mmCIF file of C-alpha atoms in Angstrom:
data_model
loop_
_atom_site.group_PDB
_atom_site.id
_atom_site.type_symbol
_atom_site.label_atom_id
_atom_site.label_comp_id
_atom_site.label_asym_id
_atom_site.label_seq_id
_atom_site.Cartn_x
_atom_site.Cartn_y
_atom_site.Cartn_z
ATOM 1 C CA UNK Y 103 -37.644 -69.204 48.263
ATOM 2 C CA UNK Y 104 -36.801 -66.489 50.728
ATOM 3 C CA UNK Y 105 -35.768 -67.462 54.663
ATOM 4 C CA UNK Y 106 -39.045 -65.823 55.608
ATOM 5 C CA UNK Y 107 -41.172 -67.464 53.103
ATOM 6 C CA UNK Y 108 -39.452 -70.827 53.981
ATOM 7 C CA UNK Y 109 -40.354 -70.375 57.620
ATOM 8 C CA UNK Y 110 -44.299 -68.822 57.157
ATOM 9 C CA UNK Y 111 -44.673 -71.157 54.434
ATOM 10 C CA UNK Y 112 -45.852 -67.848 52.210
ATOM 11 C CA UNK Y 113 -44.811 -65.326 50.350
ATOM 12 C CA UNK Y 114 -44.542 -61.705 51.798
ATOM 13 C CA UNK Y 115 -46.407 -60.214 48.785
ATOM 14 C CA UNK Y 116 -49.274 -58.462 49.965
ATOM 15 C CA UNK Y 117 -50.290 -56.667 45.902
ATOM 16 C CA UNK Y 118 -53.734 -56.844 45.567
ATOM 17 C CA UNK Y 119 -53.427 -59.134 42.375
ATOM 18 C CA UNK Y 120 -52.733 -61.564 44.971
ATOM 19 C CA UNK Y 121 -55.627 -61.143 47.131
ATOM 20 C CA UNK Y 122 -57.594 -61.157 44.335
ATOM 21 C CA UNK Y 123 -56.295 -64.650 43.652
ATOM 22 C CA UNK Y 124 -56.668 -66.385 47.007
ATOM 23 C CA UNK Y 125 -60.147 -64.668 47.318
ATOM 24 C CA UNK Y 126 -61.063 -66.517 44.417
ATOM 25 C CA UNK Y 127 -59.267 -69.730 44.537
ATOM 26 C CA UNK Y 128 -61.204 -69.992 47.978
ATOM 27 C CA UNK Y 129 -64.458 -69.758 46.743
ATOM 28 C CA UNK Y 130 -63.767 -72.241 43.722
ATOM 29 C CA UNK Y 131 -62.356 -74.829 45.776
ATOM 30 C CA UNK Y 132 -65.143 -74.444 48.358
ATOM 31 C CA UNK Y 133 -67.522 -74.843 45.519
ATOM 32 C CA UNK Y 134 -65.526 -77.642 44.745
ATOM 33 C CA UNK Y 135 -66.146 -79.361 47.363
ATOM 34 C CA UNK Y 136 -69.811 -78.567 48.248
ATOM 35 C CA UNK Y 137 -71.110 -78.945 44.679
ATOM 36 C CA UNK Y 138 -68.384 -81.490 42.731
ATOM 37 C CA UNK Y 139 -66.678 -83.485 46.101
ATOM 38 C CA UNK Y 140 -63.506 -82.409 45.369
ATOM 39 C CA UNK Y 141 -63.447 -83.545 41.558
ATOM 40 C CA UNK Y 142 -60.393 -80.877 40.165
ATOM 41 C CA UNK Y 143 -61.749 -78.597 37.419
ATOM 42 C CA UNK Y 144 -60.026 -75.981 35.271
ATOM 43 C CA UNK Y 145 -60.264 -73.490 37.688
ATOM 44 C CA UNK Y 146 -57.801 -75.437 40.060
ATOM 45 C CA UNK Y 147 -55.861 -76.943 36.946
ATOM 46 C CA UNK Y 148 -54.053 -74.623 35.233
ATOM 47 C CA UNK Y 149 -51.773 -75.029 32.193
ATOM 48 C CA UNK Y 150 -48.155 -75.142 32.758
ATOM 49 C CA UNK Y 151 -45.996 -73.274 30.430
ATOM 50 C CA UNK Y 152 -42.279 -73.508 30.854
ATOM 51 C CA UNK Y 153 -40.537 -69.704 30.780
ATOM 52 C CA UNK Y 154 -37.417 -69.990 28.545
ATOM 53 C CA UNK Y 155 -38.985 -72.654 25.957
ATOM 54 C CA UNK Y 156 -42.455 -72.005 26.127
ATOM 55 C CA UNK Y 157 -43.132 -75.661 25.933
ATOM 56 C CA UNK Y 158 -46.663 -76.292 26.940
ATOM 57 C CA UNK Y 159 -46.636 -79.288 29.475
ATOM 58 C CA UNK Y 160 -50.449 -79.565 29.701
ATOM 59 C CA UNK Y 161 -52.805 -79.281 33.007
ATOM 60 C CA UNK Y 162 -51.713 -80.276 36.516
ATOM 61 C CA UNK Y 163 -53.545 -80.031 39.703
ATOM 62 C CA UNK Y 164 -52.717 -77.507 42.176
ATOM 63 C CA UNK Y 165 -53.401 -77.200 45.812
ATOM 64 C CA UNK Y 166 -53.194 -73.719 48.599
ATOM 65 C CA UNK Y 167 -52.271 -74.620 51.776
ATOM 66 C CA UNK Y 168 -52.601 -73.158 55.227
ATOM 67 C CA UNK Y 169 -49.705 -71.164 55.810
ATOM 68 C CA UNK Y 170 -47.684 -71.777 58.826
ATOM 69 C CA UNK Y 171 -49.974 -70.314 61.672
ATOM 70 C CA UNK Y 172 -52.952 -71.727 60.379
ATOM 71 C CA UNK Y 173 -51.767 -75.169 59.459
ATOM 72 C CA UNK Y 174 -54.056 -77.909 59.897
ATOM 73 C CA UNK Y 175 -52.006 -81.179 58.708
ATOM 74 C CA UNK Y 176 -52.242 -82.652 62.502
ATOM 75 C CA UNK Y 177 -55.838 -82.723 61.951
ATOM 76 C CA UNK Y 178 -56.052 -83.903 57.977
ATOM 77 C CA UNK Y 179 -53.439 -86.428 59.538
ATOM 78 C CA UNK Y 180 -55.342 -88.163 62.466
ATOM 79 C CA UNK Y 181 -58.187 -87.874 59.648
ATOM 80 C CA UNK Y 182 -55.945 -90.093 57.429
ATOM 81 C CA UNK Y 183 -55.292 -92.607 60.057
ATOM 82 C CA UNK Y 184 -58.287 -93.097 62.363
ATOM 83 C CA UNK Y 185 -60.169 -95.664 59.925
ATOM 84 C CA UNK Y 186 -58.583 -97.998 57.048
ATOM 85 C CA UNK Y 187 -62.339 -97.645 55.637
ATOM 86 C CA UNK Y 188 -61.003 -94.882 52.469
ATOM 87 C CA UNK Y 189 -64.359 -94.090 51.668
ATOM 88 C CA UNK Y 190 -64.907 -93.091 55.610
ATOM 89 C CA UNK Y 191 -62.138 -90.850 55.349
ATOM 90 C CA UNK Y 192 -62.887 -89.272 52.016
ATOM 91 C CA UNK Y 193 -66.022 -88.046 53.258
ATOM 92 C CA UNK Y 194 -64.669 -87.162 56.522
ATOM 93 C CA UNK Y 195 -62.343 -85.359 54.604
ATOM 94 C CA UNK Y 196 -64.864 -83.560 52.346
ATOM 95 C CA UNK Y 197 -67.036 -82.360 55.787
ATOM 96 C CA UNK Y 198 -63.767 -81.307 56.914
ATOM 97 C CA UNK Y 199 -63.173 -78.833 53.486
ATOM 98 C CA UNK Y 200 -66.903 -77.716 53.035
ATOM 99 C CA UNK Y 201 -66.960 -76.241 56.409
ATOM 100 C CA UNK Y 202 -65.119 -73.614 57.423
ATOM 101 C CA UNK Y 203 -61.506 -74.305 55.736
ATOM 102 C CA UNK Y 204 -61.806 -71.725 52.516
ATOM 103 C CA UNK Y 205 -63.746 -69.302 54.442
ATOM 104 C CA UNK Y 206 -60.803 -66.841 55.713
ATOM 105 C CA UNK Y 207 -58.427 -66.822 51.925
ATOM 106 C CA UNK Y 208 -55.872 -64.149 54.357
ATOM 107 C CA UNK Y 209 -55.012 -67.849 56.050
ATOM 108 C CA UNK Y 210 -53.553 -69.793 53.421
ATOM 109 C CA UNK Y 211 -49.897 -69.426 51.807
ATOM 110 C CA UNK Y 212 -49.736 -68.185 48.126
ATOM 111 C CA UNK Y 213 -47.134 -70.180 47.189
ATOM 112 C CA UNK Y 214 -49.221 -72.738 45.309
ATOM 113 C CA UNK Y 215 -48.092 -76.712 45.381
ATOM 114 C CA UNK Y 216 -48.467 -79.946 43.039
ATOM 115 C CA UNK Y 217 -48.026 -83.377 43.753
ATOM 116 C CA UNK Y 218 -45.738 -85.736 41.026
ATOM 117 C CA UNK Y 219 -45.070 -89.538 40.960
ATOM 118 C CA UNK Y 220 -41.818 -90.474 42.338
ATOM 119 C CA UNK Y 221 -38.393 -89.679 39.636
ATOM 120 C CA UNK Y 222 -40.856 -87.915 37.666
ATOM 121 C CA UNK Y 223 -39.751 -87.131 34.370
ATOM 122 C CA UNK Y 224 -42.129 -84.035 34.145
ATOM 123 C CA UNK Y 225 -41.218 -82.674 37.753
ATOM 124 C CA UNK Y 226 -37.308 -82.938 36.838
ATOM 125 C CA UNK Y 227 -38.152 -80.780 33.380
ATOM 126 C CA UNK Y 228 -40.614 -78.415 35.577
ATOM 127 C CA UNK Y 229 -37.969 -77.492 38.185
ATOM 128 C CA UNK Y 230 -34.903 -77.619 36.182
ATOM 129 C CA UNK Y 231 -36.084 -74.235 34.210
ATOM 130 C CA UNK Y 232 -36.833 -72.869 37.781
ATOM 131 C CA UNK Y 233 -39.652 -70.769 36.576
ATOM 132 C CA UNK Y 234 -43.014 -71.074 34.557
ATOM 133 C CA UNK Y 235 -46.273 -70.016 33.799
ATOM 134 C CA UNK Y 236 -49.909 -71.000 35.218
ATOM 135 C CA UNK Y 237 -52.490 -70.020 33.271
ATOM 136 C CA UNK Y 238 -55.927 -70.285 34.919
ATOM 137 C CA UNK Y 239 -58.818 -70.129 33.119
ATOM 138 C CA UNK Y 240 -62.877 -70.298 34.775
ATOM 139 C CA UNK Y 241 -65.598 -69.195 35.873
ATOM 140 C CA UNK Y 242 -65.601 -65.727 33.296
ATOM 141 C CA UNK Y 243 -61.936 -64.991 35.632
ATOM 142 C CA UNK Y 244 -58.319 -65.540 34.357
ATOM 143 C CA UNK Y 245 -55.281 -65.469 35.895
ATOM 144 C CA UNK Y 246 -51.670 -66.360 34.306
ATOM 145 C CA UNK Y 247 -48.861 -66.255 37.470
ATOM 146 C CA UNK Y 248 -44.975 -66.167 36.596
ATOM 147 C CA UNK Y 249 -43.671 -68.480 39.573
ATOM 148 C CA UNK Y 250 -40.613 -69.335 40.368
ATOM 149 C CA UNK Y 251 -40.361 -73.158 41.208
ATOM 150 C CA UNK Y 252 -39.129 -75.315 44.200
ATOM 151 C CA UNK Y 253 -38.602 -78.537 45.335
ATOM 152 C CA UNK Y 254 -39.974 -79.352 48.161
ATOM 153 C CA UNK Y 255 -38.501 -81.310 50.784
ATOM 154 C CA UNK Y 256 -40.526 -83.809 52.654
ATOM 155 C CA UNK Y 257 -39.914 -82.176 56.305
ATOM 156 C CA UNK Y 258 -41.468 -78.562 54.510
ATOM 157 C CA UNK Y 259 -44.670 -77.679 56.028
ATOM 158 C CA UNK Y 260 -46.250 -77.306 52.630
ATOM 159 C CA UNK Y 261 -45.046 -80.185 51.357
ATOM 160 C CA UNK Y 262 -46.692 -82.565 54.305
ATOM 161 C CA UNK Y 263 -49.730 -80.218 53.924
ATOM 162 C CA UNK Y 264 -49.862 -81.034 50.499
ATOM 163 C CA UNK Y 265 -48.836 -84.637 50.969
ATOM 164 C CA UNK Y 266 -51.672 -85.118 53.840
ATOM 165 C CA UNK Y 267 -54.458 -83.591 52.101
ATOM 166 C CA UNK Y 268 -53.990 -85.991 49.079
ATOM 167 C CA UNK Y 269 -53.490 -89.018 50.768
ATOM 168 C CA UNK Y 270 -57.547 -88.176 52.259
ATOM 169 C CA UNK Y 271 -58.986 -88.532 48.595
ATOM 170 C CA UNK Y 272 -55.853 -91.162 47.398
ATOM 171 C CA UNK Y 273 -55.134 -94.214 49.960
ATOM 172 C CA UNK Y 274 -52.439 -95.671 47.799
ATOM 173 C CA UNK Y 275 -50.286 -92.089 47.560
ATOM 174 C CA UNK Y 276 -46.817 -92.906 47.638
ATOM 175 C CA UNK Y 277 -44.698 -92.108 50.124
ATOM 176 C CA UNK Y 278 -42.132 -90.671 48.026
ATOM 177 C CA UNK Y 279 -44.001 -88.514 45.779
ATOM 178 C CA UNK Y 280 -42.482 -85.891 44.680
ATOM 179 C CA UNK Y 281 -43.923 -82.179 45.596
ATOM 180 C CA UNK Y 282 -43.106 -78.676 43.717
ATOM 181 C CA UNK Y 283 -44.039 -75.258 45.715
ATOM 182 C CA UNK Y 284 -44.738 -72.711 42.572
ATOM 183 C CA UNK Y 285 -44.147 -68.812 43.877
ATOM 184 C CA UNK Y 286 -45.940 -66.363 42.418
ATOM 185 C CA UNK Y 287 -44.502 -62.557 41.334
ATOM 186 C CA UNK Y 288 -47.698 -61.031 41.449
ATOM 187 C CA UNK Y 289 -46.425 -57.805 40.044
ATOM 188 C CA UNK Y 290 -45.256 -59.477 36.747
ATOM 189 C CA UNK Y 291 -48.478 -61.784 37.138
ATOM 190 C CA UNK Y 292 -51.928 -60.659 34.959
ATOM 191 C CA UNK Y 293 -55.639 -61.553 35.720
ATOM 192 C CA UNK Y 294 -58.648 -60.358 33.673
ATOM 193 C CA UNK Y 295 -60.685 -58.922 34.835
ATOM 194 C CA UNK Y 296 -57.845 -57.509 36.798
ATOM 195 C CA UNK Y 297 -57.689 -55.548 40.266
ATOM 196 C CA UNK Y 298 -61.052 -53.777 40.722
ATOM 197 C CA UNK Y 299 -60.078 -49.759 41.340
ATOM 198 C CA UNK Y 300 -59.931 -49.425 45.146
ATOM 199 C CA UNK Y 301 -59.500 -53.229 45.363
ATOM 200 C CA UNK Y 302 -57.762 -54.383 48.408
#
């Protein structure tokens, strides 16, 4: 991950393919939220494909965060702590979403994250190629991303964005899961349809 990306917690891509992306990973996940209460779907669970030995590794679930200037984990973390009641702060949390958090996609980092259990077998595998594949499929839109992969360390801002934000829907997280930041090159990347003529 570049210095710059490490400290704004995104990439400094600005290709259209990636706005593309973010504009529509916003309005899934808000629809998401409003329609499904946060229940992950294909459109936020893409298929992982490792890049030297194409070994499929199946679906995980993905999250965008707010990138540095817009984050928000103070707030999803007072959320996490005012009540032990879980189901209190899920739907806190799910108010919190459906209003006005996907509305501005410019806002969030592109550098996409995914939680793993602690020594996980699958994580190790994932980040020891340093690079795969996400292949999204929904909604009549496709996108397949060639990231570059990193481990997170637990004082990152994405990974206690990510870390926060699951711990609202998953009391019993632990606190040693493991989190991997996946970093798109959208120029190598493909989406069909693909950028719109004049998109930008």
């Amino acid at each position: 991950m570049s210095s710059l990306a490490k400290i704004m917690g995104s990439s400094i891509d600005n290709h259209p393919r990636r706005t593309l992306f973010m504009k529509w990973q916003c309005q899934i996940r808000q629809m998401s939220i409003r329609q499904m209460e946060g229940k992950p779907d294909s459109a936020i669970m893409p298929s992982l494909i490792l890049s030297e030995s194409k070994e499929n590794l199946g679906k995980i679930i993905t999250l965008i965060n707010k990138s540095t200037d817009y984050d928000v984990t103070p707030e999803m973390k007072h959320m996490a702590k005012k009540t032990n009641d879980s189901s209190q702060v899920r739907q806190d949390a799910l108010k919190f979403f459906a209003e006005a958090y996907y509305q501005k996609p410019a806002t969030f980092s592109d550098i996409l994250t995914a939680t793993f259990l602690p020594n996980s077998y699958g994580a190790a595998k994932i980040y020891g190629e340093k690079s795969c594949i996400l292949q999204f499929e929904a909604y009549s839109q496709s996108f397949e991303l060639k990231c570059k992969v990193w481990r997170l360390s637990k004082h990152h801002q994405l990974y206690q964005a990510t870390w926060w934000h699951n711990k609202l829907f998953n009391p019993s997280l632990h606190p040693d899961t493991e989190v991997l930041g996946f970093e798109a090159d959208w120029e190598s990347s493909t989406a069909n349809p693909d950028i719109p003529r004049g998109y930008s």
